[in-house]
């Protein structure tokens, strides 16, 4: 009997002063959450909280239960520190005061 096909995927996470790229082999039908859990990344980087962090594949937001395909790059996004729209408004207001 043939062994179930395995997929090669990559998990990416970045934080100030840190960049993690992990190549992981997972079972066919594996979800994003299963791949992240199986990779050991959550043990190595306890700051990652999947209830807060969003995830995506190649820059497109995805749900944690999304099934993976071969050579997918799973990206874990940190929450924004500041709202980009608010930052722009402050810059515009500062320039207007000059």
GROMACS .gro file of N, CA, C and O in nm:
model
  392
    1UNK      N    1   0.084  -0.118   0.000
    1UNK     CA    2   0.000   0.000   0.000
    1UNK      C    3   0.089   0.124   0.000
    1UNK      O    4   0.187   0.132   0.071
    2UNK      N    5   0.052   0.223  -0.080
    2UNK     CA    6   0.133   0.343  -0.094
    2UNK      C    7   0.120   0.431   0.030
    2UNK      O    8   0.015   0.440   0.092
    3UNK      N    9   0.230   0.495   0.062
    3UNK     CA   10   0.232   0.589   0.175
    3UNK      C   11   0.159   0.717   0.136
    3UNK      O   12   0.165   0.758   0.021
    4UNK      N   13   0.085   0.782   0.228
    4UNK     CA   14   0.016   0.907   0.193
    4UNK      C   15   0.117   1.012   0.147
    4UNK      O   16   0.228   1.021   0.199
    5UNK      N   17   0.074   1.092   0.049
    5UNK     CA   18   0.163   1.196  -0.004
    5UNK      C   19   0.191   1.301   0.103
    5UNK      O   20   0.106   1.334   0.183
    6UNK      N   21   0.312   1.350   0.103
    6UNK     CA   22   0.351   1.456   0.197
    6UNK      C   23   0.379   1.581   0.116
    6UNK      O   24   0.421   1.576   0.002
    7UNK      N   25   0.351   1.694   0.179
    7UNK     CA   26   0.368   1.824   0.114
    7UNK      C   27   0.483   1.900   0.179
    7UNK      O   28   0.500   1.896   0.301
    8UNK      N   29   0.558   1.972   0.099
    8UNK     CA   30   0.661   2.063   0.149
    8UNK      C   31   0.599   2.202   0.157
    8UNK      O   32   0.546   2.252   0.057
    9UNK      N   33   0.603   2.265   0.274
    9UNK     CA   34   0.555   2.402   0.292
    9UNK      C   35   0.659   2.479   0.372
    9UNK      O   36   0.750   2.420   0.432
   10UNK      N   37   0.645   2.609   0.371
   10UNK     CA   38   0.737   2.695   0.447
   10UNK      C   39   0.654   2.783   0.540
   10UNK      O   40   0.548   2.833   0.503
   11UNK      N   41   0.704   2.801   0.663
   11UNK     CA   42   0.638   2.886   0.761
   11UNK      C   43   0.728   3.006   0.787
   11UNK      O   44   0.847   2.989   0.814
   12UNK      N   45   0.671   3.126   0.777
   12UNK     CA   46   0.747   3.250   0.793
   12UNK      C   47   0.689   3.333   0.907
   12UNK      O   48   0.568   3.346   0.920
   13UNK      N   49   0.779   3.387   0.987
   13UNK     CA   50   0.740   3.478   1.095
   13UNK      C   51   0.852   3.579   1.113
   13UNK      O   52   0.970   3.544   1.108
   14UNK      N   53   0.815   3.704   1.131
   14UNK     CA   54   0.916   3.808   1.153
   14UNK      C   55   0.873   3.897   1.269
   14UNK      O   56   0.755   3.926   1.287
   15UNK      N   57   0.970   3.937   1.347
   15UNK     CA   58   0.952   4.031   1.457
   15UNK      C   59   1.076   4.119   1.457
   15UNK      O   60   1.174   4.089   1.388
   16UNK      N   61   1.074   4.230   1.530
   16UNK     CA   62   1.194   4.315   1.533
   16UNK      C   63   1.318   4.233   1.573
   16UNK      O   64   1.320   4.167   1.676
   17UNK      N   65   1.415   4.232   1.486
   17UNK     CA   66   1.540   4.160   1.512
   17UNK      C   67   1.532   4.010   1.495
   17UNK      O   68   1.622   3.938   1.533
   18UNK      N   69   1.424   3.961   1.435
   18UNK     CA   70   1.405   3.817   1.421
   18UNK      C   71   1.335   3.785   1.290
   18UNK      O   72   1.238   3.851   1.253
   19UNK      N   73   1.387   3.687   1.221
   19UNK     CA   74   1.321   3.637   1.100
   19UNK      C   75   1.330   3.486   1.103
   19UNK      O   76   1.439   3.430   1.115
   20UNK      N   77   1.216   3.418   1.094
   20UNK     CA   78   1.212   3.273   1.099
   20UNK      C   79   1.153   3.220   0.970
   20UNK      O   80   1.045   3.262   0.928
   21UNK      N   81   1.225   3.132   0.904
   21UNK     CA   82   1.179   3.060   0.786
   21UNK      C   83   1.199   2.913   0.813
   21UNK      O   84   1.312   2.868   0.829
   22UNK      N   85   1.090   2.838   0.823
   22UNK     CA   86   1.098   2.696   0.853
   22UNK      C   87   1.039   2.616   0.739
   22UNK      O   88   0.926   2.637   0.700
   23UNK      N   89   1.118   2.525   0.685
   23UNK     CA   90   1.066   2.431   0.586
   23UNK      C   91   1.011   2.312   0.661
   23UNK      O   92   1.078   2.255   0.747
   24UNK      N   93   0.887   2.277   0.631
   24UNK     CA   94   0.817   2.172   0.704
   24UNK      C   95   0.754   2.075   0.604
   24UNK      O   96   0.705   2.117   0.498
   25UNK      N   97   0.756   1.948   0.639
   25UNK     CA   98   0.688   1.847   0.559
   25UNK      C   99   0.563   1.805   0.635
   25UNK      O  100   0.571   1.767   0.752
   26UNK      N  101   0.447   1.814   0.570
   26UNK     CA  102   0.319   1.784   0.636
   26UNK      C  103   0.241   1.682   0.552
   26UNK      O  104   0.269   1.661   0.435
   27UNK      N  105   0.141   1.623   0.616
   27UNK     CA  106   0.053   1.528   0.548
   27UNK      C  107  -0.039   1.599   0.450
   27UNK      O  108  -0.076   1.714   0.471
   28UNK      N  109  -0.078   1.529   0.347
   28UNK     CA  110  -0.178   1.579   0.253
   28UNK      C  111  -0.306   1.610   0.331
   28UNK      O  112  -0.345   1.535   0.419
   29UNK      N  113  -0.370   1.723   0.305
   29UNK     CA  114  -0.493   1.761   0.375
   29UNK      C  115  -0.469   1.838   0.505
   29UNK      O  116  -0.562   1.875   0.573
   30UNK      N  117  -0.344   1.863   0.538
   30UNK     CA  118  -0.308   1.937   0.660
   30UNK      C  119  -0.356   2.082   0.648
   30UNK      O  120  -0.356   2.140   0.541
   31UNK      N  121  -0.398   2.140   0.760
   31UNK     CA  122  -0.442   2.280   0.761
   31UNK      C  123  -0.327   2.371   0.805
   31UNK      O  124  -0.224   2.324   0.855
   32UNK      N  125  -0.347   2.500   0.789
   32UNK     CA  126  -0.247   2.598   0.831
   32UNK      C  127  -0.216   2.581   0.980
   32UNK      O  128  -0.099   2.575   1.020
   33UNK      N  129  -0.320   2.571   1.062
   33UNK     CA  130  -0.299   2.559   1.206
   33UNK      C  131  -0.222   2.432   1.241
   33UNK      O  132  -0.130   2.436   1.323
   34UNK      N  133  -0.257   2.320   1.180
   34UNK     CA  134  -0.186   2.195   1.207
   34UNK      C  135  -0.039   2.206   1.170
   34UNK      O  136   0.048   2.159   1.244
   35UNK      N  137  -0.010   2.268   1.057
   35UNK     CA  138   0.129   2.283   1.013
   35UNK      C  139   0.209   2.369   1.111
   35UNK      O  140   0.323   2.337   1.144
   36UNK      N  141   0.149   2.478   1.157
   36UNK     CA  142   0.218   2.566   1.253
   36UNK      C  143   0.244   2.491   1.383
   36UNK      O  144   0.353   2.498   1.439
   37UNK      N  145   0.143   2.418   1.431
   37UNK     CA  146   0.158   2.343   1.556
   37UNK      C  147   0.267   2.235   1.541
   37UNK      O  148   0.351   2.218   1.629
   38UNK      N  149   0.264   2.162   1.430
   38UNK     CA  150   0.360   2.053   1.408
   38UNK      C  151   0.503   2.103   1.388
   38UNK      O  152   0.598   2.031   1.414
   39UNK      N  153   0.518   2.229   1.344
   39UNK     CA  154   0.651   2.282   1.315
   39UNK      C  155   0.733   2.309   1.441
   39UNK      O  156   0.855   2.320   1.435
   40UNK      N  157   0.667   2.324   1.556
   40UNK     CA  158   0.737   2.357   1.680
   40UNK      C  159   0.764   2.507   1.695
   40UNK      O  160   0.824   2.550   1.793
   41UNK      N  161   0.717   2.586   1.601
   41UNK     CA  162   0.742   2.731   1.606
   41UNK      C  163   0.679   2.796   1.728
   41UNK      O  164   0.737   2.886   1.787
   42UNK      N  165   0.562   2.748   1.770
   42UNK     CA  166   0.495   2.808   1.886
   42UNK      C  167   0.573   2.783   2.015
   42UNK      O  168   0.569   2.864   2.107
   43UNK      N  169   0.645   2.673   2.023
   43UNK     CA  170   0.732   2.647   2.140
   43UNK      C  171   0.856   2.735   2.136
   43UNK      O  172   0.901   2.785   2.238
   44UNK      N  173   0.911   2.755   2.017
   44UNK     CA  174   1.032   2.836   2.001
   44UNK      C  175   1.004   2.986   2.018
   44UNK      O  176   1.090   3.060   2.065
   45UNK      N  177   0.886   3.030   1.976
   45UNK     CA  178   0.849   3.172   1.981
   45UNK      C  179   0.718   3.187   2.058
   45UNK      O  180   0.610   3.199   1.999
   46UNK      N  181   0.723   3.187   2.191
   46UNK     CA  182   0.599   3.193   2.270
   46UNK      C  183   0.521   3.323   2.251
   46UNK      O  184   0.404   3.330   2.291
   47UNK      N  185   0.580   3.424   2.189
   47UNK     CA  186   0.508   3.549   2.166
   47UNK      C  187   0.400   3.534   2.059
   47UNK      O  188   0.310   3.617   2.049
   48UNK      N  189   0.407   3.428   1.980
   48UNK     CA  190   0.307   3.406   1.875
   48UNK      C  191   0.180   3.352   1.940
   48UNK      O  192   0.182   3.249   2.006
   49UNK      N  193   0.071   3.424   1.920
   49UNK     CA  194  -0.059   3.383   1.971
   49UNK      C  195  -0.155   3.375   1.852
   49UNK      O  196  -0.194   3.478   1.797
   50UNK      N  197  -0.189   3.254   1.811
   50UNK     CA  198  -0.271   3.237   1.692
   50UNK      C  199  -0.414   3.288   1.710
   50UNK      O  200  -0.486   3.304   1.613
   51UNK      N  201  -0.454   3.318   1.833
   51UNK     CA  202  -0.586   3.377   1.854
   51UNK      C  203  -0.583   3.527   1.822
   51UNK      O  204  -0.688   3.587   1.800
   52UNK      N  205  -0.463   3.585   1.819
   52UNK     CA  206  -0.447   3.728   1.792
   52UNK      C  207  -0.385   3.751   1.654
   52UNK      O  208  -0.430   3.837   1.579
   53UNK      N  209  -0.283   3.675   1.622
   53UNK     CA  210  -0.211   3.692   1.495
   53UNK      C  211  -0.295   3.639   1.379
   53UNK      O  212  -0.360   3.536   1.391
   54UNK      N  213  -0.290   3.709   1.270
   54UNK     CA  214  -0.356   3.663   1.148
   54UNK      C  215  -0.255   3.583   1.068
   54UNK      O  216  -0.134   3.598   1.086
   55UNK      N  217  -0.303   3.500   0.979
   55UNK     CA  218  -0.215   3.418   0.895
   55UNK      C  219  -0.256   3.433   0.750
   55UNK      O  220  -0.370   3.471   0.719
   56UNK      N  221  -0.163   3.401   0.662
   56UNK     CA  222  -0.192   3.406   0.519
   56UNK      C  223  -0.101   3.312   0.443
   56UNK      O  224  -0.008   3.254   0.499
   57UNK      N  225  -0.131   3.299   0.317
   57UNK     CA  226  -0.047   3.222   0.225
   57UNK      C  227  -0.010   3.315   0.112
   57UNK      O  228  -0.097   3.369   0.043
   58UNK      N  229   0.120   3.337   0.094
   58UNK     CA  230   0.171   3.426  -0.009
   58UNK      C  231   0.103   3.563  -0.006
   58UNK      O  232   0.063   3.617  -0.109
   59UNK      N  233   0.087   3.620   0.115
   59UNK     CA  234   0.036   3.755   0.129
   59UNK      C  235  -0.115   3.769   0.125
   59UNK      O  236  -0.166   3.880   0.134
   60UNK      N  237  -0.187   3.660   0.114
   60UNK     CA  238  -0.333   3.666   0.113
   60UNK      C  239  -0.385   3.606   0.243
   60UNK      O  240  -0.350   3.493   0.278
   61UNK      N  241  -0.467   3.683   0.316
   61UNK     CA  242  -0.520   3.636   0.444
   61UNK      C  243  -0.600   3.508   0.425
   61UNK      O  244  -0.678   3.495   0.330
   62UNK      N  245  -0.580   3.415   0.516
   62UNK     CA  246  -0.649   3.286   0.514
   62UNK      C  247  -0.693   3.250   0.655
   62UNK      O  248  -0.635   3.296   0.753
   63UNK      N  249  -0.792   3.162   0.664
   63UNK     CA  250  -0.836   3.110   0.793
   63UNK      C  251  -0.742   2.998   0.837
   63UNK      O  252  -0.676   2.934   0.754
   64UNK      N  253  -0.736   2.973   0.967
   64UNK     CA  254  -0.648   2.870   1.020
   64UNK      C  255  -0.686   2.731   0.971
   64UNK      O  256  -0.601   2.641   0.966
   65UNK      N  257  -0.810   2.711   0.931
   65UNK     CA  258  -0.853   2.578   0.885
   65UNK      C  259  -0.840   2.559   0.734
   65UNK      O  260  -0.891   2.462   0.678
   66UNK      N  261  -0.767   2.648   0.668
   66UNK     CA  262  -0.744   2.637   0.524
   66UNK      C  263  -0.651   2.520   0.495
   66UNK      O  264  -0.543   2.511   0.552
   67UNK      N  265  -0.690   2.428   0.404
   67UNK     CA  266  -0.600   2.317   0.369
   67UNK      C  267  -0.482   2.368   0.286
   67UNK      O  268  -0.494   2.463   0.210
   68UNK      N  269  -0.369   2.303   0.304
   68UNK     CA  270  -0.246   2.344   0.237
   68UNK      C  271  -0.227   2.269   0.106
   68UNK      O  272  -0.276   2.159   0.087
   69UNK      N  273  -0.149   2.332   0.019
   69UNK     CA  274  -0.105   2.270  -0.106
   69UNK      C  275   0.047   2.270  -0.105
   69UNK      O  276   0.111   2.342  -0.028
   70UNK      N  277   0.103   2.192  -0.193
   70UNK     CA  278   0.249   2.180  -0.201
   70UNK      C  279   0.311   2.317  -0.226
   70UNK      O  280   0.260   2.397  -0.304
   71UNK      N  281   0.420   2.343  -0.157
   71UNK     CA  282   0.503   2.464  -0.170
   71UNK      C  283   0.433   2.592  -0.125
   71UNK      O  284   0.473   2.701  -0.164
   72UNK      N  285   0.327   2.583  -0.044
   72UNK     CA  286   0.264   2.703   0.013
   72UNK      C  287   0.361   2.767   0.113
   72UNK      O  288   0.438   2.698   0.179
   73UNK      N  289   0.356   2.899   0.121
   73UNK     CA  290   0.434   2.972   0.222
   73UNK      C  291   0.334   3.032   0.321
   73UNK      O  292   0.260   3.124   0.289
   74UNK      N  293   0.333   2.977   0.442
   74UNK     CA  294   0.244   3.024   0.547
   74UNK      C  295   0.312   3.143   0.615
   74UNK      O  296   0.426   3.133   0.659
   75UNK      N  297   0.241   3.254   0.622
   75UNK     CA  298   0.296   3.374   0.685
   75UNK      C  299   0.214   3.405   0.810
   75UNK      O  300   0.091   3.406   0.806
   76UNK      N  301   0.281   3.431   0.920
   76UNK     CA  302   0.216   3.468   1.045
   76UNK      C  303   0.239   3.617   1.064
   76UNK      O  304   0.353   3.663   1.069
   77UNK      N  305   0.129   3.692   1.070
   77UNK     CA  306   0.137   3.838   1.079
   77UNK      C  307   0.117   3.885   1.222
   77UNK      O  308   0.025   3.842   1.290
   78UNK      N  309   0.202   3.975   1.267
   78UNK     CA  310   0.187   4.034   1.401
   78UNK      C  311   0.081   4.143   1.395
   78UNK      O  312   0.061   4.205   1.291
   79UNK      N  313   0.015   4.169   1.507
   79UNK     CA  314  -0.082   4.280   1.509
   79UNK      C  315  -0.011   4.414   1.486
   79UNK      O  316   0.106   4.431   1.525
   80UNK      N  317  -0.080   4.507   1.423
   80UNK     CA  318  -0.021   4.639   1.399
   80UNK      C  319  -0.005   4.715   1.530
   80UNK      O  320  -0.092   4.708   1.618
   81UNK      N  321   0.104   4.787   1.542
   81UNK     CA  322   0.128   4.869   1.660
   81UNK      C  323   0.048   4.998   1.651
   81UNK      O  324  -0.007   5.046   1.749
   82UNK      N  325   0.041   5.054   1.531
   82UNK     CA  326  -0.034   5.178   1.509
   82UNK      C  327  -0.119   5.163   1.383
   82UNK      O  328  -0.080   5.095   1.289
   83UNK      N  329  -0.231   5.229   1.382
   83UNK     CA  330  -0.318   5.227   1.265
   83UNK      C  331  -0.255   5.317   1.158
   83UNK      O  332  -0.230   5.436   1.183
   84UNK      N  333  -0.228   5.264   1.038
   84UNK     CA  334  -0.164   5.346   0.933
   84UNK      C  335  -0.243   5.472   0.897
   84UNK      O  336  -0.185   5.575   0.869
   85UNK      N  337  -0.376   5.464   0.902
   85UNK     CA  338  -0.457   5.582   0.870
   85UNK      C  339  -0.438   5.691   0.974
   85UNK      O  340  -0.427   5.809   0.941
   86UNK      N  341  -0.435   5.652   1.102
   86UNK     CA  342  -0.414   5.751   1.208
   86UNK      C  343  -0.275   5.813   1.196
   86UNK      O  344  -0.259   5.933   1.216
   87UNK      N  345  -0.175   5.733   1.166
   87UNK     CA  346  -0.038   5.784   1.150
   87UNK      C  347  -0.032   5.887   1.038
   87UNK      O  348   0.031   5.992   1.051
   88UNK      N  349  -0.098   5.858   0.926
   88UNK     CA  350  -0.098   5.952   0.814
   88UNK      C  351  -0.169   6.081   0.853
   88UNK      O  352  -0.123   6.190   0.820
   89UNK      N  353  -0.282   6.071   0.922
   89UNK     CA  354  -0.355   6.192   0.965
   89UNK      C  355  -0.267   6.279   1.054
   89UNK      O  356  -0.268   6.403   1.044
   90UNK      N  357  -0.192   6.217   1.145
   90UNK     CA  358  -0.104   6.293   1.234
   90UNK      C  359   0.006   6.364   1.154
   90UNK      O  360   0.039   6.480   1.181
   91UNK      N  361   0.061   6.295   1.054
   91UNK     CA  362   0.165   6.358   0.971
   91UNK      C  363   0.111   6.477   0.895
   91UNK      O  364   0.173   6.582   0.885
   92UNK      N  365  -0.009   6.459   0.838
   92UNK     CA  366  -0.072   6.568   0.762
   92UNK      C  367  -0.100   6.686   0.854
   92UNK      O  368  -0.074   6.802   0.820
   93UNK      N  369  -0.153   6.660   0.973
   93UNK     CA  370  -0.184   6.767   1.068
   93UNK      C  371  -0.055   6.838   1.112
   93UNK      O  372  -0.052   6.961   1.124
   94UNK      N  373   0.052   6.763   1.131
   94UNK     CA  374   0.180   6.821   1.170
   94UNK      C  375   0.234   6.913   1.059
   94UNK      O  376   0.284   7.022   1.089
   95UNK      N  377   0.225   6.870   0.936
   95UNK     CA  378   0.272   6.952   0.823
   95UNK      C  379   0.187   7.078   0.808
   95UNK      O  380   0.237   7.183   0.773
   96UNK      N  381   0.057   7.066   0.835
   96UNK     CA  382  -0.033   7.182   0.823
   96UNK      C  383  -0.002   7.287   0.929
   96UNK      O  384  -0.023   7.407   0.906
   97UNK      N  385   0.049   7.246   1.045
   97UNK     CA  386   0.083   7.340   1.150
   97UNK      C  387   0.206   7.422   1.118
   97UNK      O  388   0.224   7.530   1.170
   98UNK      N  389   0.289   7.376   1.031
   98UNK     CA  390   0.414   7.446   0.997
   98UNK      C  391   0.388   7.567   0.918
   98UNK      O  392   0.334   7.629   0.858
   0.00000   0.00000   0.00000
